[in-house]
Amino acid sequence: MTNKNGGARATVLVTSALPYANGDLHLGHVLEAVQTDVFVRYRKLRGDRAVYVCADDTHGTAIQINAMKQGVEPQKLIAGVWERHVRDYAGFNIGFDKYYSTDSSENRFFAQFIYKGLKDKGLIEEKEISQYYCEHDGRFLPDRFIKGICPNCGTPDQYGDVCEACGSTYDPTDLKSPACITCGKTPVLKSSRHVFVQLEKSHDFLDQYVASGALADEVRNFAQSWLSVPLREWCISRDAPYFGFEIPGMPGKFFYVWLDAPIGYIASTGKFCDEHGEKVESFWAQDADCSIVHFIGKDIVYFHTLFWPVMLDSVRFKLPSKIFVHGFLTVAGEKMSKSRGTFILARDFLDTVNHPQAAEFLRFYFAAKSSGSVNDIDLNAEEFRNRVNTVLSNNIGNFHHRTAVFVERYFNLEVPGADWEPSFAERVADTGKKIAEAYEKTDYKSVLEHVQELGDFGNKYYQDSKPWELLKTDAKAAAKVMVTCLNLIRSIAVFLKPITPDIVKKIENLFGTELAWKDHEFSLRNGTLGKTEKLVQPVEIEQLEILRGQPKDPGGAANRAAGAAGGTVDISAVKALDLRVGVVKSAEKIEKSQKLLRLTVDVGEPSTRQIVAGVALSYPPESLVGKQVVVVANLKSAKVMGVESQGMLLAALDKGAMSVLGPDGPVAPGSKVS
Ligand SMILES: [Zn+2]
Ligand SMILES: [Zn+2]
């Protein structure tokens, strides 16, 4: 079907939820981005026009408090976070068409536009409410600007919305002994005018939308339970000072961050359109030839299934045709938690997992665990290693390698001119339909199960056919086996391409072509193959230390920088460390590791020590020889990537670069550091 989108089948606008600009990305963000990116790549592979937009969610009290603490303007804070978000997503090959910010003129425009739409529809009401006000600071206090005693369990020092000790939620006016967090004074109650969306007036509309097929059954059930009672009104205003957009006609009142956050999807599309000479209506107008697909976590379903459709409908914008909802990410079976070391930043994963294909493997792992349900997904080091090595290395990698090497050796890189086994072609065509259905439902787990079956099947066929024997007895039969295997490898590559694009690139290089969806069908009869590359290097459990729930350690197991953040220790803990000055005698790279060096260090003992240090990205090995360093001399020795390390080097970490610590002038090896 040809249409205005250059002959593409269909146009789809796809989004991930906007990460909050108050901190760095963690692996939960990466999970969602991978799920979205795989979907987008699949649709592109099918020949659809898929546009992937996202943005930083930048407004609200938390950003304001954080900026205040750091003594910078909020704009400066969010600019730095934006750069880090973009960089970290890129590390996982997330292919946004536009990554923007909600603190933008486009977002201001669309927030005001939708507010006017809600007003024109008679959905907005203004009311006076009673709220805490600090007379000392001259401001109304949002929930997070008040602390007091939990009304439920009596724990002191709790915020105005939720108790961290017992988890109960309440209104700020329920707190006992409330105090302003800025000045510590007791606030007074004062009346303030606020804006409310009368959601209940849209109840029938929401009943219809929720039943429209945009939601998976289990999510629809949630939403319908919310709709079984009258809907509460929704307050969309906040008092100044607030980092956000002022409400037109209401000086000193700002849109609540949750109003303008999802509008960021539209603003980001708007920016994309500006840059490509298109109009935002061609994506978002009700009659646009496009569908809208959101990916979100289960914690924000209410916003996306109830508030958001009402906002869109008020300006006759297109409603999402699919909202895919995923569960939370757990690590080593635990909720992500800083104290347990299971809260893993995207950057720390990239910097610490010492394998050049680490990011691609995580994409694969997340896909293998994503079935389209809202169940939580666990990230576990052993399972990670087993899945990667079993499927990518031993199954697909092996099938690819033995076939390509055989064709290289006995057919001089030529695709044998023979007919393939017809039952295979049928089987693959049939599997292709099932895989397409699974991709459409974001059931990537099934996709990979089918791929793994094809790989098993191919390996068994190769093994049972014994082409190395056929070569001597029946060259035609050998040619048939190889052309069948080559076609099967090409099919597998097409099916894997949305999930592991970099690995598939190597197969594309072999066939000398960029693979499209139709290439999964057997059609390869002749041609010359390119160079064979090994698809993957297996991953070792030692490389996945960061997934095992140890406290956070950006420098790698072999190289803990001094002065870990958070908590205090007493002097005995410091005295327990035997820190000594050493001189590096030799340094060399460790095979298969980009980040590790094997050093021998003289620490004033009869023989030198072997120490593994994660500084290879910052130091060429020869530059360390002769350098004076600080060594933890009484560290229990351990194996790192199979190499024994008898101690540890101290180094500082700054934006991913390591700087080795040493004395400020020549000091004898073995001198104690205190
Ligand atoms: Zn409590
Ligand atoms: Zn105050």
PDB file of C-alpha atoms in Angstrom, residues 360-633:
ATOM      1  CA  GLU A 360      23.988  -5.941  23.522  1.00  0.00           C
ATOM      2  CA  PHE A 361      23.785  -8.858  25.943  1.00  0.00           C
ATOM      3  CA  LEU A 362      21.611  -6.840  28.311  1.00  0.00           C
ATOM      4  CA  ARG A 363      19.249  -6.030  25.416  1.00  0.00           C
ATOM      5  CA  PHE A 364      19.086  -9.751  24.679  1.00  0.00           C
ATOM      6  CA  TYR A 365      18.526 -10.648  28.329  1.00  0.00           C
ATOM      7  CA  PHE A 366      15.766  -8.084  28.831  1.00  0.00           C
ATOM      8  CA  ALA A 367      14.069  -9.254  25.630  1.00  0.00           C
ATOM      9  CA  ALA A 368      14.272 -12.877  26.779  1.00  0.00           C
ATOM     10  CA  LYS A 369      12.497 -11.895  30.014  1.00  0.00           C
ATOM     11  CA  SER A 370       9.827  -9.694  28.379  1.00  0.00           C
ATOM     12  CA  SER A 371       6.603 -11.526  27.628  1.00  0.00           C
ATOM     13  CA  GLY A 372       4.254  -8.557  27.445  1.00  0.00           C
ATOM     14  CA  SER A 373       2.953  -9.086  30.982  1.00  0.00           C
ATOM     15  CA  VAL A 374       3.141  -6.763  33.987  1.00  0.00           C
ATOM     16  CA  ASN A 375       5.075  -9.299  36.073  1.00  0.00           C
ATOM     17  CA  ASP A 376       8.319  -8.040  37.552  1.00  0.00           C
ATOM     18  CA  ILE A 377      11.500  -8.964  35.696  1.00  0.00           C
ATOM     19  CA  ASP A 378      14.548 -10.226  37.539  1.00  0.00           C
ATOM     20  CA  LEU A 379      18.104  -9.556  36.477  1.00  0.00           C
ATOM     21  CA  ASN A 380      20.375 -12.241  37.767  1.00  0.00           C
ATOM     22  CA  ALA A 381      24.077 -12.753  37.032  1.00  0.00           C
ATOM     23  CA  GLU A 382      23.981 -16.547  36.639  1.00  0.00           C
ATOM     24  CA  GLU A 383      20.910 -16.465  34.457  1.00  0.00           C
ATOM     25  CA  PHE A 384      22.434 -13.656  32.398  1.00  0.00           C
ATOM     26  CA  ARG A 385      25.576 -15.664  31.781  1.00  0.00           C
ATOM     27  CA  ASN A 386      23.695 -18.892  31.066  1.00  0.00           C
ATOM     28  CA  ARG A 387      21.249 -17.363  28.610  1.00  0.00           C
ATOM     29  CA  VAL A 388      23.893 -15.419  26.715  1.00  0.00           C
ATOM     30  CA  ASN A 389      26.291 -18.337  26.499  1.00  0.00           C
ATOM     31  CA  THR A 390      23.672 -20.992  25.744  1.00  0.00           C
ATOM     32  CA  VAL A 391      21.686 -19.143  23.115  1.00  0.00           C
ATOM     33  CA  LEU A 392      23.932 -16.521  21.566  1.00  0.00           C
ATOM     34  CA  SER A 393      27.267 -18.305  21.851  1.00  0.00           C
ATOM     35  CA  ASN A 394      26.676 -22.072  21.855  1.00  0.00           C
ATOM     36  CA  ASN A 395      23.513 -22.221  19.787  1.00  0.00           C
ATOM     37  CA  ILE A 396      23.288 -19.401  17.228  1.00  0.00           C
ATOM     38  CA  GLY A 397      26.974 -18.472  17.340  1.00  0.00           C
ATOM     39  CA  ASN A 398      28.089 -22.052  16.849  1.00  0.00           C
ATOM     40  CA  PHE A 399      25.659 -22.740  14.008  1.00  0.00           C
ATOM     41  CA  HIS A 400      26.746 -19.565  12.257  1.00  0.00           C
ATOM     42  CA  HIS A 401      30.413 -20.248  12.764  1.00  0.00           C
ATOM     43  CA  ARG A 402      30.571 -23.886  11.667  1.00  0.00           C
ATOM     44  CA  THR A 403      28.493 -23.135   8.560  1.00  0.00           C
ATOM     45  CA  ALA A 404      30.434 -20.046   7.513  1.00  0.00           C
ATOM     46  CA  VAL A 405      33.808 -21.682   8.105  1.00  0.00           C
ATOM     47  CA  PHE A 406      32.765 -24.772   6.123  1.00  0.00           C
ATOM     48  CA  VAL A 407      31.616 -22.687   3.156  1.00  0.00           C
ATOM     49  CA  GLU A 408      34.789 -20.666   3.351  1.00  0.00           C
ATOM     50  CA  ARG A 409      36.991 -23.746   3.367  1.00  0.00           C
ATOM     51  CA  TYR A 410      35.254 -26.069   0.912  1.00  0.00           C
ATOM     52  CA  PHE A 411      33.202 -23.769  -1.305  1.00  0.00           C
ATOM     53  CA  ASN A 412      35.677 -20.924  -1.518  1.00  0.00           C
ATOM     54  CA  LEU A 413      33.178 -18.478   0.053  1.00  0.00           C
ATOM     55  CA  GLU A 414      30.657 -19.116  -2.719  1.00  0.00           C
ATOM     56  CA  VAL A 415      27.033 -19.846  -1.837  1.00  0.00           C
ATOM     57  CA  PRO A 416      26.654 -23.368  -3.292  1.00  0.00           C
ATOM     58  CA  GLY A 417      24.366 -23.356  -6.347  1.00  0.00           C
ATOM     59  CA  ALA A 418      21.960 -26.018  -5.142  1.00  0.00           C
ATOM     60  CA  ASP A 419      18.342 -26.322  -4.054  1.00  0.00           C
ATOM     61  CA  TRP A 420      17.642 -26.111  -0.355  1.00  0.00           C
ATOM     62  CA  GLU A 421      15.653 -28.579   1.679  1.00  0.00           C
ATOM     63  CA  PRO A 422      12.040 -27.489   0.984  1.00  0.00           C
ATOM     64  CA  SER A 423      10.647 -28.575   4.356  1.00  0.00           C
ATOM     65  CA  PHE A 424      13.015 -26.084   6.003  1.00  0.00           C
ATOM     66  CA  ALA A 425      11.796 -23.211   3.891  1.00  0.00           C
ATOM     67  CA  GLU A 426       8.220 -24.024   4.903  1.00  0.00           C
ATOM     68  CA  ARG A 427       9.095 -24.327   8.541  1.00  0.00           C
ATOM     69  CA  VAL A 428      10.832 -20.950   8.558  1.00  0.00           C
ATOM     70  CA  ALA A 429       7.977 -19.215   6.724  1.00  0.00           C
ATOM     71  CA  ASP A 430       5.586 -20.617   9.308  1.00  0.00           C
ATOM     72  CA  THR A 431       7.813 -19.592  12.229  1.00  0.00           C
ATOM     73  CA  GLY A 432       8.132 -16.108  10.699  1.00  0.00           C
ATOM     74  CA  LYS A 433       4.377 -15.597  11.079  1.00  0.00           C
ATOM     75  CA  LYS A 434       4.474 -16.640  14.723  1.00  0.00           C
ATOM     76  CA  ILE A 435       7.441 -14.392  15.419  1.00  0.00           C
ATOM     77  CA  ALA A 436       5.706 -11.421  13.791  1.00  0.00           C
ATOM     78  CA  GLU A 437       2.659 -11.955  16.004  1.00  0.00           C
ATOM     79  CA  ALA A 438       4.862 -12.176  19.079  1.00  0.00           C
ATOM     80  CA  TYR A 439       6.721  -8.966  18.195  1.00  0.00           C
ATOM     81  CA  GLU A 440       3.414  -7.121  17.723  1.00  0.00           C
ATOM     82  CA  LYS A 441       2.394  -8.130  21.266  1.00  0.00           C
ATOM     83  CA  THR A 442       5.867  -7.292  22.666  1.00  0.00           C
ATOM     84  CA  ASP A 443       6.199 -10.946  23.627  1.00  0.00           C
ATOM     85  CA  TYR A 444       9.910 -10.990  22.888  1.00  0.00           C
ATOM     86  CA  LYS A 445      10.346 -14.024  25.099  1.00  0.00           C
ATOM     87  CA  SER A 446       8.413 -16.104  22.549  1.00  0.00           C
ATOM     88  CA  VAL A 447      10.374 -14.542  19.689  1.00  0.00           C
ATOM     89  CA  LEU A 448      13.596 -15.780  21.232  1.00  0.00           C
ATOM     90  CA  GLU A 449      12.158 -19.209  22.011  1.00  0.00           C
ATOM     91  CA  HIS A 450      11.324 -19.625  18.322  1.00  0.00           C
ATOM     92  CA  VAL A 451      14.777 -18.396  17.317  1.00  0.00           C
ATOM     93  CA  GLN A 452      16.421 -20.806  19.717  1.00  0.00           C
ATOM     94  CA  GLU A 453      14.394 -23.697  18.259  1.00  0.00           C
ATOM     95  CA  LEU A 454      15.538 -22.780  14.770  1.00  0.00           C
ATOM     96  CA  GLY A 455      19.135 -22.685  15.997  1.00  0.00           C
ATOM     97  CA  ASP A 456      18.796 -26.115  17.661  1.00  0.00           C
ATOM     98  CA  PHE A 457      17.191 -27.435  14.530  1.00  0.00           C
ATOM     99  CA  GLY A 458      19.980 -26.048  12.316  1.00  0.00           C
ATOM    100  CA  ASN A 459      22.755 -27.445  14.515  1.00  0.00           C
ATOM    101  CA  LYS A 460      21.123 -30.869  14.577  1.00  0.00           C
ATOM    102  CA  TYR A 461      20.630 -30.862  10.810  1.00  0.00           C
ATOM    103  CA  TYR A 462      24.277 -29.933  10.246  1.00  0.00           C
ATOM    104  CA  GLN A 463      25.459 -32.572  12.698  1.00  0.00           C
ATOM    105  CA  ASP A 464      23.215 -35.357  11.355  1.00  0.00           C
ATOM    106  CA  SER A 465      23.917 -34.552   7.683  1.00  0.00           C
ATOM    107  CA  LYS A 466      27.709 -34.749   8.162  1.00  0.00           C
ATOM    108  CA  PRO A 467      28.563 -32.470   5.213  1.00  0.00           C
ATOM    109  CA  TRP A 468      32.280 -33.212   5.754  1.00  0.00           C
ATOM    110  CA  GLU A 469      31.580 -36.850   4.816  1.00  0.00           C
ATOM    111  CA  LEU A 470      29.152 -35.995   2.042  1.00  0.00           C
ATOM    112  CA  LEU A 471      31.888 -33.935   0.390  1.00  0.00           C
ATOM    113  CA  LYS A 472      33.730 -37.174  -0.378  1.00  0.00           C
ATOM    114  CA  THR A 473      30.723 -39.227  -1.503  1.00  0.00           C
ATOM    115  CA  ASP A 474      28.053 -36.867  -2.800  1.00  0.00           C
ATOM    116  CA  ALA A 475      29.169 -33.282  -3.433  1.00  0.00           C
ATOM    117  CA  LYS A 476      25.667 -32.248  -4.573  1.00  0.00           C
ATOM    118  CA  ALA A 477      24.164 -33.375  -1.309  1.00  0.00           C
ATOM    119  CA  ALA A 478      26.825 -31.449   0.609  1.00  0.00           C
ATOM    120  CA  ALA A 479      25.980 -28.333  -1.393  1.00  0.00           C
ATOM    121  CA  LYS A 480      22.314 -28.773  -0.506  1.00  0.00           C
ATOM    122  CA  VAL A 481      23.099 -28.990   3.197  1.00  0.00           C
ATOM    123  CA  MET A 482      25.171 -25.835   3.089  1.00  0.00           C
ATOM    124  CA  VAL A 483      22.737 -23.728   1.096  1.00  0.00           C
ATOM    125  CA  THR A 484      20.006 -24.792   3.522  1.00  0.00           C
ATOM    126  CA  CYS A 485      22.127 -23.835   6.525  1.00  0.00           C
ATOM    127  CA  LEU A 486      23.063 -20.470   5.008  1.00  0.00           C
ATOM    128  CA  ASN A 487      19.439 -19.604   4.343  1.00  0.00           C
ATOM    129  CA  LEU A 488      18.517 -20.633   7.848  1.00  0.00           C
ATOM    130  CA  ILE A 489      21.232 -18.434   9.337  1.00  0.00           C
ATOM    131  CA  ARG A 490      19.943 -15.528   7.318  1.00  0.00           C
ATOM    132  CA  SER A 491      16.402 -16.136   8.632  1.00  0.00           C
ATOM    133  CA  ILE A 492      17.620 -16.266  12.217  1.00  0.00           C
ATOM    134  CA  ALA A 493      19.525 -13.011  11.679  1.00  0.00           C
ATOM    135  CA  VAL A 494      16.378 -11.254  10.443  1.00  0.00           C
ATOM    136  CA  PHE A 495      14.401 -12.481  13.455  1.00  0.00           C
ATOM    137  CA  LEU A 496      17.099 -11.332  15.891  1.00  0.00           C
ATOM    138  CA  LYS A 497      17.807  -7.991  14.278  1.00  0.00           C
ATOM    139  CA  PRO A 498      15.491  -5.798  16.425  1.00  0.00           C
ATOM    140  CA  ILE A 499      16.912  -7.298  19.624  1.00  0.00           C
ATOM    141  CA  THR A 500      20.653  -7.586  18.925  1.00  0.00           C
ATOM    142  CA  PRO A 501      21.343  -5.248  15.989  1.00  0.00           C
ATOM    143  CA  ASP A 502      25.122  -5.204  16.499  1.00  0.00           C
ATOM    144  CA  ILE A 503      25.480  -8.981  16.487  1.00  0.00           C
ATOM    145  CA  VAL A 504      23.272  -9.213  13.409  1.00  0.00           C
ATOM    146  CA  LYS A 505      25.463  -6.603  11.739  1.00  0.00           C
ATOM    147  CA  LYS A 506      28.202  -9.241  11.655  1.00  0.00           C
ATOM    148  CA  ILE A 507      25.882 -11.630   9.809  1.00  0.00           C
ATOM    149  CA  GLU A 508      24.870  -8.846   7.449  1.00  0.00           C
ATOM    150  CA  ASN A 509      28.563  -8.346   6.722  1.00  0.00           C
ATOM    151  CA  LEU A 510      28.853 -12.045   5.940  1.00  0.00           C
ATOM    152  CA  PHE A 511      26.046 -11.808   3.373  1.00  0.00           C
ATOM    153  CA  GLY A 512      27.139  -8.349   2.218  1.00  0.00           C
ATOM    154  CA  THR A 513      23.639  -6.908   2.583  1.00  0.00           C
ATOM    155  CA  GLU A 514      21.385  -5.074   4.997  1.00  0.00           C
ATOM    156  CA  LEU A 515      18.640  -7.532   5.888  1.00  0.00           C
ATOM    157  CA  ALA A 516      14.947  -6.667   5.581  1.00  0.00           C
ATOM    158  CA  TRP A 517      12.027  -8.655   6.966  1.00  0.00           C
ATOM    159  CA  LYS A 518      11.336 -10.484   3.680  1.00  0.00           C
ATOM    160  CA  ASP A 519      14.873 -11.899   3.768  1.00  0.00           C
ATOM    161  CA  HIS A 520      13.782 -14.402   6.390  1.00  0.00           C
ATOM    162  CA  GLU A 521      12.200 -16.377   3.545  1.00  0.00           C
ATOM    163  CA  PHE A 522      14.563 -18.787   1.833  1.00  0.00           C
ATOM    164  CA  SER A 523      15.774 -17.134  -1.380  1.00  0.00           C
ATOM    165  CA  LEU A 524      19.565 -17.143  -1.205  1.00  0.00           C
ATOM    166  CA  ARG A 525      20.920 -19.170  -4.156  1.00  0.00           C
ATOM    167  CA  ASN A 526      24.205 -17.657  -5.134  1.00  0.00           C
ATOM    168  CA  GLY A 527      26.657 -14.931  -4.291  1.00  0.00           C
ATOM    169  CA  THR A 528      29.946 -14.616  -2.480  1.00  0.00           C
ATOM    170  CA  LEU A 529      30.214 -14.441   1.278  1.00  0.00           C
ATOM    171  CA  GLY A 530      32.242 -11.883   3.164  1.00  0.00           C
ATOM    172  CA  LYS A 531      34.605 -12.512   5.994  1.00  0.00           C
ATOM    173  CA  THR A 532      33.435 -14.712   8.858  1.00  0.00           C
ATOM    174  CA  GLU A 533      33.447 -13.072  12.264  1.00  0.00           C
ATOM    175  CA  LYS A 534      32.756 -14.805  15.528  1.00  0.00           C
ATOM    176  CA  LEU A 535      29.346 -13.507  16.658  1.00  0.00           C
ATOM    177  CA  VAL A 536      29.923 -13.405  20.398  1.00  0.00           C
ATOM    178  CA  GLN A 537      32.565 -13.983  23.013  1.00  0.00           C
ATOM    179  CA  PRO A 538      31.060 -15.886  25.955  1.00  0.00           C
ATOM    180  CA  VAL A 539      30.576 -13.910  29.146  1.00  0.00           C
ATOM    181  CA  GLU A 540      32.152 -14.975  32.463  1.00  0.00           C
ATOM    182  CA  ILE A 541      30.485 -14.676  35.836  1.00  0.00           C
ATOM    183  CA  GLU A 542      33.398 -12.547  37.120  1.00  0.00           C
ATOM    184  CA  GLN A 543      32.468  -9.889  34.574  1.00  0.00           C
ATOM    185  CA  LEU A 544      28.977  -9.620  36.049  1.00  0.00           C
ATOM    186  CA  GLU A 545      30.012  -8.755  39.595  1.00  0.00           C
ATOM    187  CA  ILE A 546      27.804  -5.642  39.533  1.00  0.00           C
ATOM    188  CA  LEU A 547      24.649  -7.768  39.128  1.00  0.00           C
ATOM    189  CA  ARG A 548      25.311  -9.782  42.254  1.00  0.00           C
ATOM    190  CA  GLY A 549      24.005  -7.353  44.815  1.00  0.00           C
ATOM    191  CA  GLN A 550      27.323  -6.122  46.176  1.00  0.00           C
ATOM    192  CA  PRO A 551      27.509  -2.467  47.158  1.00  0.00           C
ATOM    193  CA  LYS A 552      27.939  -0.124  44.252  1.00  0.00           C
ATOM    194  CA  ASP A 553      31.465   0.049  42.906  1.00  0.00           C
ATOM    195  CA  PRO A 554      32.031   2.084  39.779  1.00  0.00           C
ATOM    196  CA  GLY A 555      35.743   1.316  39.584  1.00  0.00           C
ATOM    197  CA  GLY A 556      35.327  -2.445  39.182  1.00  0.00           C
ATOM    198  CA  ALA A 557      36.062  -5.231  41.605  1.00  0.00           C
ATOM    199  CA  ALA A 558      39.784  -4.891  41.095  1.00  0.00           C
ATOM    200  CA  ASN A 559      39.901  -1.207  41.702  1.00  0.00           C
ATOM    201  CA  ARG A 560      37.808   0.244  44.452  1.00  0.00           C
ATOM    202  CA  ALA A 561      38.350   3.975  44.667  1.00  0.00           C
ATOM    203  CA  ALA A 562      38.862   5.261  48.167  1.00  0.00           C
ATOM    204  CA  GLY A 563      36.116   7.137  49.927  1.00  0.00           C
ATOM    205  CA  ALA A 564      32.924   5.404  48.802  1.00  0.00           C
ATOM    206  CA  ALA A 565      29.951   7.719  49.090  1.00  0.00           C
ATOM    207  CA  GLY A 566      27.421   7.444  51.884  1.00  0.00           C
ATOM    208  CA  GLY A 567      27.568   6.239  55.489  1.00  0.00           C
ATOM    209  CA  THR A 568      30.391   6.752  57.961  1.00  0.00           C
ATOM    210  CA  VAL A 569      32.957   4.423  59.503  1.00  0.00           C
ATOM    211  CA  ASP A 570      34.953   4.824  62.662  1.00  0.00           C
ATOM    212  CA  ILE A 571      38.735   5.140  62.802  1.00  0.00           C
ATOM    213  CA  SER A 572      39.240   1.423  63.411  1.00  0.00           C
ATOM    214  CA  ALA A 573      37.887   0.661  59.935  1.00  0.00           C
ATOM    215  CA  VAL A 574      40.462   3.006  58.439  1.00  0.00           C
ATOM    216  CA  LYS A 575      43.269   1.580  60.569  1.00  0.00           C
ATOM    217  CA  ALA A 576      42.347  -1.916  59.439  1.00  0.00           C
ATOM    218  CA  LEU A 577      43.568  -1.043  55.948  1.00  0.00           C
ATOM    219  CA  ASP A 578      47.260  -1.613  55.283  1.00  0.00           C
ATOM    220  CA  LEU A 579      47.948   1.072  52.688  1.00  0.00           C
ATOM    221  CA  ARG A 580      51.451   1.167  51.219  1.00  0.00           C
ATOM    222  CA  VAL A 581      53.323   2.989  48.531  1.00  0.00           C
ATOM    223  CA  GLY A 582      54.471   0.770  45.668  1.00  0.00           C
ATOM    224  CA  VAL A 583      56.297   1.173  42.380  1.00  0.00           C
ATOM    225  CA  VAL A 584      54.869  -0.344  39.203  1.00  0.00           C
ATOM    226  CA  LYS A 585      57.495  -2.640  37.656  1.00  0.00           C
ATOM    227  CA  SER A 586      55.558  -3.940  34.673  1.00  0.00           C
ATOM    228  CA  ALA A 587      52.118  -3.524  33.134  1.00  0.00           C
ATOM    229  CA  GLU A 588      50.302  -5.395  30.399  1.00  0.00           C
ATOM    230  CA  LYS A 589      46.812  -5.773  28.996  1.00  0.00           C
ATOM    231  CA  ILE A 590      44.699  -8.732  30.032  1.00  0.00           C
ATOM    232  CA  GLU A 591      43.430 -10.621  27.033  1.00  0.00           C
ATOM    233  CA  LYS A 592      39.665 -10.264  26.361  1.00  0.00           C
ATOM    234  CA  SER A 593      39.439  -7.339  28.738  1.00  0.00           C
ATOM    235  CA  GLN A 594      39.242  -3.729  27.676  1.00  0.00           C
ATOM    236  CA  LYS A 595      39.528  -2.299  31.135  1.00  0.00           C
ATOM    237  CA  LEU A 596      41.914  -4.463  33.090  1.00  0.00           C
ATOM    238  CA  LEU A 597      45.709  -4.361  33.319  1.00  0.00           C
ATOM    239  CA  ARG A 598      47.970  -6.921  34.976  1.00  0.00           C
ATOM    240  CA  LEU A 599      50.595  -5.045  37.003  1.00  0.00           C
ATOM    241  CA  THR A 600      53.588  -6.180  39.011  1.00  0.00           C
ATOM    242  CA  VAL A 601      54.203  -3.812  41.880  1.00  0.00           C
ATOM    243  CA  ASP A 602      57.136  -3.531  44.287  1.00  0.00           C
ATOM    244  CA  VAL A 603      55.682  -2.820  47.725  1.00  0.00           C
ATOM    245  CA  GLY A 604      58.990  -3.259  49.591  1.00  0.00           C
ATOM    246  CA  GLU A 605      58.645  -7.024  50.012  1.00  0.00           C
ATOM    247  CA  PRO A 606      61.114  -9.710  48.859  1.00  0.00           C
ATOM    248  CA  SER A 607      59.045 -10.337  45.743  1.00  0.00           C
ATOM    249  CA  THR A 608      56.749  -8.122  43.707  1.00  0.00           C
ATOM    250  CA  ARG A 609      52.997  -8.506  43.811  1.00  0.00           C
ATOM    251  CA  GLN A 610      50.668  -9.132  40.892  1.00  0.00           C
ATOM    252  CA  ILE A 611      47.755  -6.699  40.964  1.00  0.00           C
ATOM    253  CA  VAL A 612      44.856  -6.448  38.524  1.00  0.00           C
ATOM    254  CA  ALA A 613      43.695  -2.859  38.044  1.00  0.00           C
ATOM    255  CA  GLY A 614      40.739  -1.552  36.025  1.00  0.00           C
ATOM    256  CA  VAL A 615      42.575   1.414  34.560  1.00  0.00           C
ATOM    257  CA  ALA A 616      43.281   0.275  30.973  1.00  0.00           C
ATOM    258  CA  LEU A 617      40.846   2.762  29.463  1.00  0.00           C
ATOM    259  CA  SER A 618      42.711   5.651  31.083  1.00  0.00           C
ATOM    260  CA  TYR A 619      46.335   4.454  30.944  1.00  0.00           C
ATOM    261  CA  PRO A 620      48.330   2.745  28.204  1.00  0.00           C
ATOM    262  CA  PRO A 621      50.202  -0.025  30.081  1.00  0.00           C
ATOM    263  CA  GLU A 622      53.715   1.355  29.448  1.00  0.00           C
ATOM    264  CA  SER A 623      52.775   4.742  30.933  1.00  0.00           C
ATOM    265  CA  LEU A 624      52.349   3.164  34.378  1.00  0.00           C
ATOM    266  CA  VAL A 625      55.777   1.552  34.575  1.00  0.00           C
ATOM    267  CA  GLY A 626      57.935   3.370  37.172  1.00  0.00           C
ATOM    268  CA  LYS A 627      54.922   5.161  38.638  1.00  0.00           C
ATOM    269  CA  GLN A 628      54.488   5.367  42.416  1.00  0.00           C
ATOM    270  CA  VAL A 629      51.079   4.170  43.513  1.00  0.00           C
ATOM    271  CA  VAL A 630      49.079   3.490  46.663  1.00  0.00           C
ATOM    272  CA  VAL A 631      48.229  -0.161  47.269  1.00  0.00           C
ATOM    273  CA  VAL A 632      45.852  -1.836  49.718  1.00  0.00           C
ATOM    274  CA  ALA A 633      48.365  -4.434  50.829  1.00  0.00           C
TER     275      ALA A 633
END
